[in-house]
Amino acid sequence: MNDLLLRALKCEPVPRPPIWLHRQAGRFLPQYRAIRADHSFRHLVGTPEIAAQITKLPIDLLGMDAAILFSDILVIAEVFGFAFDFSDGKGVRLKEPEAEVRRDVRETLSYVAETIQLLKKDLAVPLIGFCGGPYTVSTYMRRTTPEWLEMITTATIEYLQMQVEAGVDAIQIFDSWAGKLDPLDFSTLALPYLKKIVDALRPTGIPITLFCRGSTRYIKELVSLEPTALSFDWEKEMHELRKEVPAHIAIQGNLDPAILKGPLDVLQEKAKSLLCSMQGERGFIFNLGHGVVPETPVENVRWLIEYIKVTEKG
Ligand code: CP3
């Protein structure tokens, strides 16, 4: 298996940085859009054979160094009776439950474990499992209270334990909106719940990456949780961040997705500058600072992956 990602997560020396992209399995790929044209998003996510096929698309077509499970941070809401889907042009829709329910996590989300098991049979790169941060999930559920944050956290821990048992090689927690909170709210609504998850998963030894938009404001707090890695957006230069994050914690990022969209010469210049600025640094994973946008030309992504790969030494 190509284990560059796992070695970079451990801050071991690597011949070149591994590269994968947030939202790489999604809408920028015509092959994804073709599959999606005939089915709802929920159907794709909930059918292990299809979800596994979509997870592999970017690896097979473009050669990223890691696969991220094709799913969504909002599937956990099904445990509480919410139904989710994404209708074209209408954005996210979580349907309120008719009655208060609390379903069994492993049973409700067994399709995720099945997808992981299918993928692990023949995937040649590490598989990243994921969940949403409780704060971010609670905002989509419109339930941001201590009681709900606690319930979402407990369900999330069980959900991640299930993913680890099914075979994922690493975990990423997307607390996308937490970085936008003011310091007091960040320390009460986001951080304690992230800590519970990281602490609960630590005994499994699984590498855990934390991602929040705007996380450069909360480096000290996030470092205090002792995650394996922190994923950053483009608010600060990566080589500056390397100095602020202790050497045993890997860092991931942070090309602006708007740059990946093109023009190509600007992308080439920025990617080169980011890569050069991190030369010789341990624990660096090349990624975007947020998700690939749907209008991104596939050719730009192909160029980027190839560019990172030709820098391999020895
Ligand atoms: O990264 C991947 O390619 C793997 C799968 C993945 C999806 N969503 C698939 C998806 C991952 C890791 C996510 C994470 C996610 N989902 C986040 C955190 C990361 C971030 O971008 O901040 C959040 C906040 C969500 C919630 C969500 N899901 C929104 C707001 C939307 C609608 C807007 C959008 O981005 O498309 C989704 C839908 C969604 N999730 C799609 C995909 C491929 C598009 C569904 C479709 O085809 O209509």
Tab-separated table of N, CA and C and ligand atoms in Angstrom, residues 21-27 32 36 41 68-74 86 88 91-92 130 136 140 174 176-177 211 290, ligand 1:
chain	number	residue	atom	x	y	z
A	21	LEU	N	-7.351	15.739	-1.581
A	21	LEU	CA	-8.096	16.998	-1.581
A	21	LEU	C	-9.444	16.863	-0.878
A	22	HIS	N	-9.735	17.824	-0.011
A	22	HIS	CA	-11.067	17.867	0.595
A	22	HIS	C	-12.130	17.874	-0.506
A	23	ARG	N	-13.127	17.037	-0.364
A	23	ARG	CA	-14.233	16.921	-1.328
A	23	ARG	C	-13.779	16.378	-2.682
A	24	GLN	N	-12.730	15.555	-2.674
A	24	GLN	CA	-12.212	15.028	-3.935
A	24	GLN	C	-13.173	14.050	-4.604
A	25	ALA	N	-14.087	13.458	-3.818
A	25	ALA	CA	-14.976	12.450	-4.394
A	25	ALA	C	-16.258	13.062	-4.962
A	26	GLY	N	-16.328	14.368	-4.999
A	26	GLY	CA	-17.623	14.986	-5.280
A	26	GLY	C	-17.829	15.576	-6.663
A	27	ARG	N	-18.473	16.708	-6.665
A	27	ARG	CA	-19.134	17.215	-7.858
A	27	ARG	C	-18.235	17.755	-8.948
A	32	TYR	N	-18.743	11.495	-11.388
A	32	TYR	CA	-19.645	11.559	-10.233
A	32	TYR	C	-20.994	12.130	-10.655
A	36	ARG	N	-24.678	10.583	-10.245
A	36	ARG	CA	-25.619	11.343	-9.428
A	36	ARG	C	-26.893	11.683	-10.201
A	41	PHE	N	-28.667	11.805	-3.536
A	41	PHE	CA	-27.409	11.731	-2.786
A	41	PHE	C	-27.513	10.666	-1.684
A	68	ILE	N	-10.900	9.398	0.613
A	68	ILE	CA	-11.808	9.748	1.709
A	68	ILE	C	-13.149	9.116	1.400
A	69	LEU	N	-13.661	8.443	2.417
A	69	LEU	CA	-14.926	7.738	2.310
A	69	LEU	C	-15.996	8.631	1.703
A	70	PHE	N	-16.738	8.130	0.731
A	70	PHE	CA	-17.840	8.914	0.182
A	70	PHE	C	-19.043	8.785	1.115
A	71	SER	N	-19.329	9.864	1.830
A	71	SER	CA	-20.440	9.906	2.775
A	71	SER	C	-20.705	11.376	3.075
A	72	ASP	N	-21.238	11.693	4.237
A	72	ASP	CA	-21.415	13.095	4.604
A	72	ASP	C	-21.379	13.234	6.115
A	73	ILE	N	-21.023	14.441	6.589
A	73	ILE	CA	-20.987	14.642	8.049
A	73	ILE	C	-22.398	14.577	8.649
A	74	LEU	N	-23.426	14.701	7.810
A	74	LEU	CA	-24.789	14.773	8.360
A	74	LEU	C	-25.477	13.415	8.505
A	86	PHE	N	-29.945	16.266	-0.403
A	86	PHE	CA	-29.529	17.539	-0.969
A	86	PHE	C	-30.201	17.673	-2.310
A	88	ASP	N	-30.993	19.556	-5.708
A	88	ASP	CA	-30.171	20.433	-6.534
A	88	ASP	C	-30.573	21.886	-6.369
A	91	GLY	N	-29.490	23.399	-1.653
A	91	GLY	CA	-28.567	23.259	-0.530
A	91	GLY	C	-28.946	22.134	0.409
A	92	VAL	N	-28.533	22.261	1.661
A	92	VAL	CA	-28.729	21.178	2.630
A	92	VAL	C	-30.146	21.198	3.165
A	130	PHE	N	-14.430	9.703	8.437
A	130	PHE	CA	-14.629	11.052	8.973
A	130	PHE	C	-15.967	11.206	9.669
A	136	THR	N	-20.649	21.792	14.576
A	136	THR	CA	-21.100	21.985	13.188
A	136	THR	C	-22.353	21.159	12.895
A	140	TYR	N	-26.555	22.354	11.806
A	140	TYR	CA	-27.442	21.867	10.740
A	140	TYR	C	-28.723	21.265	11.312
A	174	PHE	N	-14.402	17.095	10.727
A	174	PHE	CA	-14.695	18.370	10.070
A	174	PHE	C	-15.586	19.215	10.982
A	176	SER	N	-16.403	22.337	10.532
A	176	SER	CA	-16.240	23.411	9.555
A	176	SER	C	-16.565	24.801	10.078
A	177	TRP	N	-17.601	24.916	10.902
A	177	TRP	CA	-18.030	26.255	11.321
A	177	TRP	C	-17.489	26.672	12.686
A	211	PHE	N	-10.068	19.508	11.486
A	211	PHE	CA	-10.220	20.595	10.515
A	211	PHE	C	-11.328	21.545	10.964
A	290	HIS	N	-10.006	24.185	1.959
A	290	HIS	CA	-11.421	23.811	2.085
A	290	HIS	C	-11.735	22.932	0.883
B	1	CP3	O1	-14.579	14.716	0.582
B	1	CP3	C1	-15.241	13.925	-0.107
B	1	CP3	O2	-15.260	13.954	-1.342
B	1	CP3	C2	-15.961	12.815	0.613
B	1	CP3	C3	-17.293	13.033	0.995
B	1	CP3	C4	-17.780	14.277	1.737
B	1	CP3	C5	-18.984	14.930	1.377
B	1	CP3	N1	-19.254	15.887	2.308
B	1	CP3	C6	-19.781	14.571	0.205
B	1	CP3	C7	-20.839	15.482	-0.257
B	1	CP3	C8	-17.281	14.936	2.880
B	1	CP3	C9	-15.989	14.704	3.645
B	1	CP3	C10	-18.237	15.944	3.240
B	1	CP3	C11	-18.096	16.813	4.419
B	1	CP3	C12	-19.094	17.837	4.695
B	1	CP3	N2	-20.440	17.826	4.424
B	1	CP3	C13	-18.819	19.020	5.427
B	1	CP3	C14	-17.478	19.384	6.020
B	1	CP3	C15	-16.488	19.862	5.028
B	1	CP3	C16	-16.763	21.242	4.491
B	1	CP3	O3	-16.898	21.316	3.255
B	1	CP3	O4	-16.817	22.191	5.255
B	1	CP3	C17	-20.025	19.743	5.536
B	1	CP3	C18	-20.210	21.098	6.217
B	1	CP3	C19	-21.040	18.977	4.902
B	1	CP3	C20	-22.479	19.287	4.806
B	1	CP3	C21	-22.919	19.338	3.398
B	1	CP3	N3	-23.043	18.240	2.572
B	1	CP3	C22	-23.314	20.470	2.648
B	1	CP3	C23	-23.284	21.889	3.176
B	1	CP3	C24	-23.684	20.034	1.370
B	1	CP3	C25	-24.314	20.837	0.241
B	1	CP3	C26	-23.335	21.685	-0.463
B	1	CP3	C27	-22.201	20.913	-1.124
B	1	CP3	O5	-21.077	21.061	-0.655
B	1	CP3	O6	-22.454	20.176	-2.061
B	1	CP3	C28	-23.450	18.648	1.319
B	1	CP3	C29	-23.671	17.771	0.144
B	1	CP3	C30	-22.574	16.898	-0.302
B	1	CP3	N4	-21.707	16.225	0.498
B	1	CP3	C31	-22.293	16.563	-1.653
B	1	CP3	C32	-21.205	15.682	-1.631
B	1	CP3	C33	-20.565	15.011	-2.817
B	1	CP3	C34	-23.056	17.055	-2.874
B	1	CP3	C35	-24.302	16.266	-2.982
B	1	CP3	C36	-24.881	16.287	-4.365
B	1	CP3	O7	-24.314	15.607	-5.239
B	1	CP3	O8	-25.889	16.957	-4.538
